[in-house]
CSV table of C-alpha atoms in Angstrom, one decimal:
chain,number,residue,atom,x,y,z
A,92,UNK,CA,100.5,144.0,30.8
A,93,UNK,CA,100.1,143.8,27.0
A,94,UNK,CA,99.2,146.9,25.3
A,95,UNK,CA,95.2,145.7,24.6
A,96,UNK,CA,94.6,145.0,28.7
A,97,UNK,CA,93.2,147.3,30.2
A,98,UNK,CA,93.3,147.6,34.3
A,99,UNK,CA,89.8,146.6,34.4
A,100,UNK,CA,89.9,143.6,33.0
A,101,UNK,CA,92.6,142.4,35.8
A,102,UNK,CA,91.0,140.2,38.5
A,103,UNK,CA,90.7,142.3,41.8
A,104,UNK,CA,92.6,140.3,44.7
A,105,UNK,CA,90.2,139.0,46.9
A,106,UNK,CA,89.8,141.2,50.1
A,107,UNK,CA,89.3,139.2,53.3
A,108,UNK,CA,88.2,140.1,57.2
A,109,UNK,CA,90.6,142.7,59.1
A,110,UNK,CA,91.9,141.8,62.1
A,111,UNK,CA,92.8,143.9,65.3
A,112,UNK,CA,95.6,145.0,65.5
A,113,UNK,CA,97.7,143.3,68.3
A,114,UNK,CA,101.2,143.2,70.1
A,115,UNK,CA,104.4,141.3,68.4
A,116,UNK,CA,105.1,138.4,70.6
A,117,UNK,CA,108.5,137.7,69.9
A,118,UNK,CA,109.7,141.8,70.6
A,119,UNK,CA,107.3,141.1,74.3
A,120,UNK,CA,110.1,138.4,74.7
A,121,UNK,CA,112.9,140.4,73.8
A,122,UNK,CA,112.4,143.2,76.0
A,123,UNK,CA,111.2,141.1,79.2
A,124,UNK,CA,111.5,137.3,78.7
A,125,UNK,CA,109.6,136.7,81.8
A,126,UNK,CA,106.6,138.5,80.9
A,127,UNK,CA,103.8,137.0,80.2
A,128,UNK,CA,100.7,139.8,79.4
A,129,UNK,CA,97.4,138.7,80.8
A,130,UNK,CA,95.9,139.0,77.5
A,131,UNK,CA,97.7,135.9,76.7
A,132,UNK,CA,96.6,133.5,79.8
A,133,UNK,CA,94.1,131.4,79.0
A,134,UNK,CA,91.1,129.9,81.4
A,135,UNK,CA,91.4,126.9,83.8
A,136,UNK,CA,90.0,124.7,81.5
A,137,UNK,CA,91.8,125.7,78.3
A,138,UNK,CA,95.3,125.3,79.5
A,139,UNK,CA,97.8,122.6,78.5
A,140,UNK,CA,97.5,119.5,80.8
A,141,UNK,CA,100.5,117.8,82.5
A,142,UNK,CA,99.2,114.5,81.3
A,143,UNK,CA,101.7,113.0,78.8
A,144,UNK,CA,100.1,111.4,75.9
A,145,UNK,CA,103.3,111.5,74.0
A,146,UNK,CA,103.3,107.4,73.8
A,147,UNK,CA,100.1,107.8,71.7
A,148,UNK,CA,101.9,110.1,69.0
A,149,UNK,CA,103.7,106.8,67.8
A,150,UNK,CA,100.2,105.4,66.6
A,151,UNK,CA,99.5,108.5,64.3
A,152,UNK,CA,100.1,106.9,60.6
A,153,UNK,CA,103.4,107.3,58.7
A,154,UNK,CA,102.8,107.3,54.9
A,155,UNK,CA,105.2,106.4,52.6
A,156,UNK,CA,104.6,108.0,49.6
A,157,UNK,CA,106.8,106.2,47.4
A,158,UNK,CA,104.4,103.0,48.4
A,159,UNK,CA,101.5,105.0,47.4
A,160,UNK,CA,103.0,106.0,43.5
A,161,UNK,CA,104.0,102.1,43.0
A,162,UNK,CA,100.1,101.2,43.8
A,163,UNK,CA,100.7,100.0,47.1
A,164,UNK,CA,97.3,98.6,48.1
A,165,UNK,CA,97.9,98.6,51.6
A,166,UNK,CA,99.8,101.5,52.2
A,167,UNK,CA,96.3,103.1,49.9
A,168,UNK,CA,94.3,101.4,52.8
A,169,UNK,CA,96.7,103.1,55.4
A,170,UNK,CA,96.0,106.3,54.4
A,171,UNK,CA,92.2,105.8,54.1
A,172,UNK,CA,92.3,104.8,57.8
A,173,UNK,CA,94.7,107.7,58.9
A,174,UNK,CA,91.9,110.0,57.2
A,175,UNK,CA,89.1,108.6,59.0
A,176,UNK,CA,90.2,107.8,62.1
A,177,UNK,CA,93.1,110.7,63.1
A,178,UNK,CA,92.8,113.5,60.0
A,179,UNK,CA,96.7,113.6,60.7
A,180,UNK,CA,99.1,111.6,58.9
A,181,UNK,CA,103.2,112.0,58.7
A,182,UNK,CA,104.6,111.4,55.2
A,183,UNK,CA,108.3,110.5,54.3
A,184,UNK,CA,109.4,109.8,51.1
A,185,UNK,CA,107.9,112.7,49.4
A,186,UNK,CA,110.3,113.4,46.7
A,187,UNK,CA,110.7,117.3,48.1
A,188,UNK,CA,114.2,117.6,48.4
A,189,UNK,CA,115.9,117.6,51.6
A,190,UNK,CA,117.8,121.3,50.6
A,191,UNK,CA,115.0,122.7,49.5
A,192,UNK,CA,112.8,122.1,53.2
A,193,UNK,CA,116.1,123.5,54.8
A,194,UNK,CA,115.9,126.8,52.7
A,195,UNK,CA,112.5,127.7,53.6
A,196,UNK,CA,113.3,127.4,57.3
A,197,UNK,CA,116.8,129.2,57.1
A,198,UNK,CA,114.9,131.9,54.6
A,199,UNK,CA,112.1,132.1,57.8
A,200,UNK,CA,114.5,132.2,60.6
A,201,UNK,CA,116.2,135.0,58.6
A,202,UNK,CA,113.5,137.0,57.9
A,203,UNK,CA,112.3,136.7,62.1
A,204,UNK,CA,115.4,137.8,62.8
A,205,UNK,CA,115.6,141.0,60.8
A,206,UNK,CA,114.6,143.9,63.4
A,207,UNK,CA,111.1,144.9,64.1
A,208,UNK,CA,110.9,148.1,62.3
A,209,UNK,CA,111.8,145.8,58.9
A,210,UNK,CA,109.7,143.4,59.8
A,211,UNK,CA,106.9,145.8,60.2
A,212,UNK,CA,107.6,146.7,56.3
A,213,UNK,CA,105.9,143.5,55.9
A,214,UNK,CA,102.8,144.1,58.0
A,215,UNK,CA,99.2,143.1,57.4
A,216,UNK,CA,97.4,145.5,55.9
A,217,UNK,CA,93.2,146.4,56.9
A,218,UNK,CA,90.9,144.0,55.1
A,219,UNK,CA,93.9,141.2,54.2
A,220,UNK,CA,95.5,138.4,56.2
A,221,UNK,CA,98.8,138.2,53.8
A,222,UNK,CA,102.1,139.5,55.6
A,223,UNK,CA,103.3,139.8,59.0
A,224,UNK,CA,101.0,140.0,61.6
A,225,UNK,CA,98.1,138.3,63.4
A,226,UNK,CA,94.5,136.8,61.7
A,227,UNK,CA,91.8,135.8,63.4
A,228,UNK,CA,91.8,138.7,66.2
A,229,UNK,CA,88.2,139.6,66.2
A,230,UNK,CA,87.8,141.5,69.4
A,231,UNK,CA,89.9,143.5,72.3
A,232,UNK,CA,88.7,140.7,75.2
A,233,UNK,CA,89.7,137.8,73.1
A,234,UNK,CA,92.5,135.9,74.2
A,235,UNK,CA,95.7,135.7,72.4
A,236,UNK,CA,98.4,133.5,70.8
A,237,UNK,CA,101.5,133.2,71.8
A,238,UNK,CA,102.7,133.4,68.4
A,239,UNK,CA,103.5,136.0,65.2
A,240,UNK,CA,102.7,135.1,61.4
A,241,UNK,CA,103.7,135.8,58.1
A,242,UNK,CA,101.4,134.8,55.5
A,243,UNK,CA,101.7,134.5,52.0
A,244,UNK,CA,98.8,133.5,49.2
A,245,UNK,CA,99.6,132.5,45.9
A,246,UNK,CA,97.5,132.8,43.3
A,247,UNK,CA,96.9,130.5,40.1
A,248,UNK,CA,98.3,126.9,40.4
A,249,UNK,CA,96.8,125.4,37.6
A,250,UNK,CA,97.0,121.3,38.6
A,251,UNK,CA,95.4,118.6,37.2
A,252,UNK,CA,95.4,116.9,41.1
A,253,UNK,CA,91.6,117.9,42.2
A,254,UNK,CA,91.0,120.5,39.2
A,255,UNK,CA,87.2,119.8,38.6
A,256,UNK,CA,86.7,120.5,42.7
A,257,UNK,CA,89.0,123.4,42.7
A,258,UNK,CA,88.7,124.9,39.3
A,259,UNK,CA,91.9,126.8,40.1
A,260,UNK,CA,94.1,125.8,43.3
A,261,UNK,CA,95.0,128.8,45.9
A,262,UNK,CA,97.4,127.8,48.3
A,263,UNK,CA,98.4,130.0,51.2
A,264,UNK,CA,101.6,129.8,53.1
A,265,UNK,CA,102.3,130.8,56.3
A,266,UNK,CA,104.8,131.0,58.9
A,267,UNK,CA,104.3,130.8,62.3
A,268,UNK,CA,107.1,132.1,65.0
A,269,UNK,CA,106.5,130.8,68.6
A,270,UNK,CA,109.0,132.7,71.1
A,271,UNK,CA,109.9,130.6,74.6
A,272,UNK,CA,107.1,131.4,77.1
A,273,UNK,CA,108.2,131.3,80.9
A,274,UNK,CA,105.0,129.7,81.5
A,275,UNK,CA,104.1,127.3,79.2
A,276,UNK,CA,100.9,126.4,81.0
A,277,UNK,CA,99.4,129.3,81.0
A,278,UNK,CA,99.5,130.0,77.2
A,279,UNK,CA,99.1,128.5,74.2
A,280,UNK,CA,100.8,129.5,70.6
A,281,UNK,CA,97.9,128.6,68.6
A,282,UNK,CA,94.2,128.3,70.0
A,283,UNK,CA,92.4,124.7,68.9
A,284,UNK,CA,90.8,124.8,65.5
A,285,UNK,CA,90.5,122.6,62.1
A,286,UNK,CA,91.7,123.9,59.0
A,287,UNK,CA,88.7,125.4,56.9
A,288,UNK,CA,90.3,124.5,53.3
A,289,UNK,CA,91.0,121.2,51.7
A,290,UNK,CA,94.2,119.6,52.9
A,291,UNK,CA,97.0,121.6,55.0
A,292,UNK,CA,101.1,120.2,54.4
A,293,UNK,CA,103.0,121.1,57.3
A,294,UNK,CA,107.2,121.1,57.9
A,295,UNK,CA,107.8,120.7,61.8
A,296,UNK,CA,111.0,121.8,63.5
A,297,UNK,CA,113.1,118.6,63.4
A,298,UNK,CA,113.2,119.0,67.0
A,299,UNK,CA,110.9,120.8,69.2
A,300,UNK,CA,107.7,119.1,69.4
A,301,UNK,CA,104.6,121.5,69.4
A,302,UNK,CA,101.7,120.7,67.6
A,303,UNK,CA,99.1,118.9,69.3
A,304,UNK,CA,95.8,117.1,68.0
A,305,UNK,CA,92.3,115.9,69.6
A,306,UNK,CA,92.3,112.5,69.5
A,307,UNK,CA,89.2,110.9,71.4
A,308,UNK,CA,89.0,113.5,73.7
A,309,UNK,CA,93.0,113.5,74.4
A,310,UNK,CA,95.7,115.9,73.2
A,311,UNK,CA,98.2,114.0,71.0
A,312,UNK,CA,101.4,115.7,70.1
A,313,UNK,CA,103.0,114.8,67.1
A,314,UNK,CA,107.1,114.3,67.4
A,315,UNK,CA,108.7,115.8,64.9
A,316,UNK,CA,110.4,113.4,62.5
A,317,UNK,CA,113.3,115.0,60.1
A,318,UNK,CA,112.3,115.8,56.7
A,319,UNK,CA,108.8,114.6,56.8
A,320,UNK,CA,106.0,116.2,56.1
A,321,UNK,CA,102.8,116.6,58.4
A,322,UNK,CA,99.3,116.4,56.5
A,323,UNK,CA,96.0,116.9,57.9
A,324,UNK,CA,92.4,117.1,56.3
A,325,UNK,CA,90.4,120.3,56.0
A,326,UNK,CA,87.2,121.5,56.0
A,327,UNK,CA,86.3,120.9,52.4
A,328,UNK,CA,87.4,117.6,52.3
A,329,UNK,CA,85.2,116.8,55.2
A,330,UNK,CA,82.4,118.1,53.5
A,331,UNK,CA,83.0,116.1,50.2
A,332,UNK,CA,83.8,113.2,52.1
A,333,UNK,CA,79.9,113.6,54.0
A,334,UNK,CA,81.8,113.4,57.3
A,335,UNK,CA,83.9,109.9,56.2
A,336,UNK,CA,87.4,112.0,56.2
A,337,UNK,CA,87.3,114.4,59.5
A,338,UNK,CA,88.9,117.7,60.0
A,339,UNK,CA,90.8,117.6,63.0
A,340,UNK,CA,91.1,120.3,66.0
A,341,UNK,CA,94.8,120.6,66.8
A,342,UNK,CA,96.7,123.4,68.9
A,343,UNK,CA,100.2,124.4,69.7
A,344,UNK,CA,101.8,124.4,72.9
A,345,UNK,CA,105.0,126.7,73.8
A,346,UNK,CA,108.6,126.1,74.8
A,347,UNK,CA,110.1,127.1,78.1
A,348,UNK,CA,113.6,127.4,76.5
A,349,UNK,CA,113.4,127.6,72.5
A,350,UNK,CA,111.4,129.6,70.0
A,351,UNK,CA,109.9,127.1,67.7
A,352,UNK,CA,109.3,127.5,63.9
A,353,UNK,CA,106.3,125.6,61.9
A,354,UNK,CA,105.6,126.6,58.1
A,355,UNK,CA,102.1,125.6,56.8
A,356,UNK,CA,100.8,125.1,53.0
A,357,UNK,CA,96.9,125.5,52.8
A,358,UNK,CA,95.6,124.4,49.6
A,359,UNK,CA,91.9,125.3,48.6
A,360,UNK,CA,89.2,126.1,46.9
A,361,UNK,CA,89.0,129.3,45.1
A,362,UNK,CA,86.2,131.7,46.4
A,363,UNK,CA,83.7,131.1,44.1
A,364,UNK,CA,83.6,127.1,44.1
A,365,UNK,CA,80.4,125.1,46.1
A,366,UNK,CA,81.3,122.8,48.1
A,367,UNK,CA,78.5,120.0,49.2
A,368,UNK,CA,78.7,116.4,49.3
A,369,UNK,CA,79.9,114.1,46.8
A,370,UNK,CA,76.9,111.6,45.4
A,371,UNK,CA,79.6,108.9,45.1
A,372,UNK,CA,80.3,109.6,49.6
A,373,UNK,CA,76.6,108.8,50.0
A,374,UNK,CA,76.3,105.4,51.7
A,375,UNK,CA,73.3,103.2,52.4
A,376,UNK,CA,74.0,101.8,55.3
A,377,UNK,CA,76.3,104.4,57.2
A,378,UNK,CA,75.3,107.8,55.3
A,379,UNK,CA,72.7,107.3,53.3
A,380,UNK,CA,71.5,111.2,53.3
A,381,UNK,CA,74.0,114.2,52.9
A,382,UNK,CA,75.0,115.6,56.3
A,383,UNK,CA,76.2,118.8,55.1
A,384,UNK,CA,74.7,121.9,53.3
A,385,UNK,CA,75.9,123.6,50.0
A,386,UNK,CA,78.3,126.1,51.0
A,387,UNK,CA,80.6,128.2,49.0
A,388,UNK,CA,84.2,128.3,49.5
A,389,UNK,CA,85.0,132.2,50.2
A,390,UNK,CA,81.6,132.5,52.1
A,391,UNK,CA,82.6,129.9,54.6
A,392,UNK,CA,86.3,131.3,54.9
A,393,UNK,CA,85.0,134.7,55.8
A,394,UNK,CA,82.4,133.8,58.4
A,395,UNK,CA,85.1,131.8,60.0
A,396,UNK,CA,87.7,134.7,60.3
A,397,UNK,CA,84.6,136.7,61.5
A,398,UNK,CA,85.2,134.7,64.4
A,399,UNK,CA,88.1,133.6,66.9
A,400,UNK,CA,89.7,130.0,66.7
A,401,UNK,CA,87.4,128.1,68.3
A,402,UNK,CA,87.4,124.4,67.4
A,403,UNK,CA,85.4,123.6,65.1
A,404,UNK,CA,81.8,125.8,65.6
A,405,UNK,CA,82.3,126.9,61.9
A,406,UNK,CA,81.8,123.2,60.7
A,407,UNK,CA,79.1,122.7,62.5
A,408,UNK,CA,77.7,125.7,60.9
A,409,UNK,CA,77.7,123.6,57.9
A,410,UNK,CA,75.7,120.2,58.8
A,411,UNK,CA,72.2,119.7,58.3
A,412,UNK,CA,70.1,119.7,61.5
């Protein structure tokens, strides 16, 4: 801090909805791998399916992102399709190197490993979803994940890439740990919901397939492949886009026999930007009026932590009746 700064003039972090306290999955495991809490079984209706869709996951869009930086115009029409019709989309040829994706998931794996009581040192605190923990717990009766987080935000990412929408980017990281469930159809690690910020990057496990999406009223997983990347379209960019890019819902399932890692980028908005329509996304013939209201950023995140993961009711909070 130089000597003429004075505290006040430091931007306060921003504060964000508490969530209730809950039980660590993976020690539940640990102690009795056979357990399975009621708290965690979810309705009839809501439980993974024995229908195998997995021969759909080969028709979710692989991007090539080298194509895209040498102008590629069809790989550019690729990924305009893969936004409207899946909001998922794998990309290879990134340019992240391959060591680099293999030290975030060795530095996570250690860090799940440490003992409870270090992990703990870590722990959410009241009124803020960064550390380890759980988000989105909004009441005693709600059913839960089978799953832990750790959560990181980082703060000031100055980037030309989307500056004028963002002002400044905030990107949040987190970690999700998903221990083996003895059943796996009773449960799910993550409840089905869409991603309220911009865009979300996401580095599978190379090879334990989890993640699922809605795809015309079928769950999709997507098979890991090594060292891509998984990207799917947010909120915000549905909004700007007047409904042309879709946010998707997408879950995770559990693993009878392995605990499966996934590590998630959410880039954003910062609080204070308003997000509505762009003039340029307003069409004559398909959208010719705006189908969603003004909102701004940090009011929209906050109403949707104030409640559980539940699809996508928080976007349709958002359109015009």
């Amino acid at each position: 801090m130089s000597s003429n700064e004075t505290l006040s003039e430091i931007e306060e972090p921003p504060t964000y909805v508490s969530s209730i306290p809950v039980p660590n999955v993976q020690e539940l495991v640990r102690k009795d791998p056979l357990q399975v809490p009621q708290r965690y079984v979810r309705d009839q209706q809501d439980r993974p399916k024995d229908t195998d869709m997995s021969h759909l996951s080969s028709l979710i869009p692989i991007i090539d992102m080298s194509l895209l930086l040498m102008g590629n115009k069809d790989e550019l029409n690729k990924l305009d399709l893969a936004c409207q019709e899946w909001g998922f989309f794998q990309v290879v040829n990134h340019g992240v190197p391959n060591e680099v994706l293999q030290k975030m998931k060795d530095s996570a794996a250690e860090f799940f490993d440490l003992p409870l009581e270090e992990k703990n040192k870590y722990a959410m605190p009241p009124n803020d979803i960064q550390g380890y923990g759980h988000a989105y717990i909004v009441s005693e009766e709600q059913i839960l994940d089978w799953s832990d987080q750790l959560i990181l935000v980082i703060m000031g990412m100055d980037k030309e890439t989307l500056l004028e929408l963002h002002k400044q980017l905030v990107q949040a990281y987190r970690v999700n740990y998903y221990p083996p469930c003895s059943k796996p159809d009773q449960v799910l690690g993550v409840s089905p919901h869409s991603d309220p910020g911009t865009i979300t990057i996401l580095m599978q496990d190379d090879y334990i397939c989890g993640l699922q999406i809605q795809h015309k009223g079928e769950w999709v997983p997507i098979n890991p492949i090594p060292n891509a990347l998984v990207v799917n379209i947010g909120d915000m960019t549905e909004i700007w886009s007047n409904g042309k890019y879709k946010s998707i819902n997408h879950r995770a399932v559990a693993n009878p026999n392995k605990a499966r890692i996934s590590y998630a980028s959410f880039l954003s908005p910062q609080d204070q930007v308003e997000v509505e329509p762009l003039d340029q996304m307003l069409n004559s013939e398909k959208n010719p009026q705006k189908m969603y209201k003004r909102v701004k950023y940090g009011e929209y995140l906050r109403n949707s932590m104030k409640m559980k993961m539940e699809g996508k009711a928080h976007t349709k909070m958002a359109k015009i009746d």
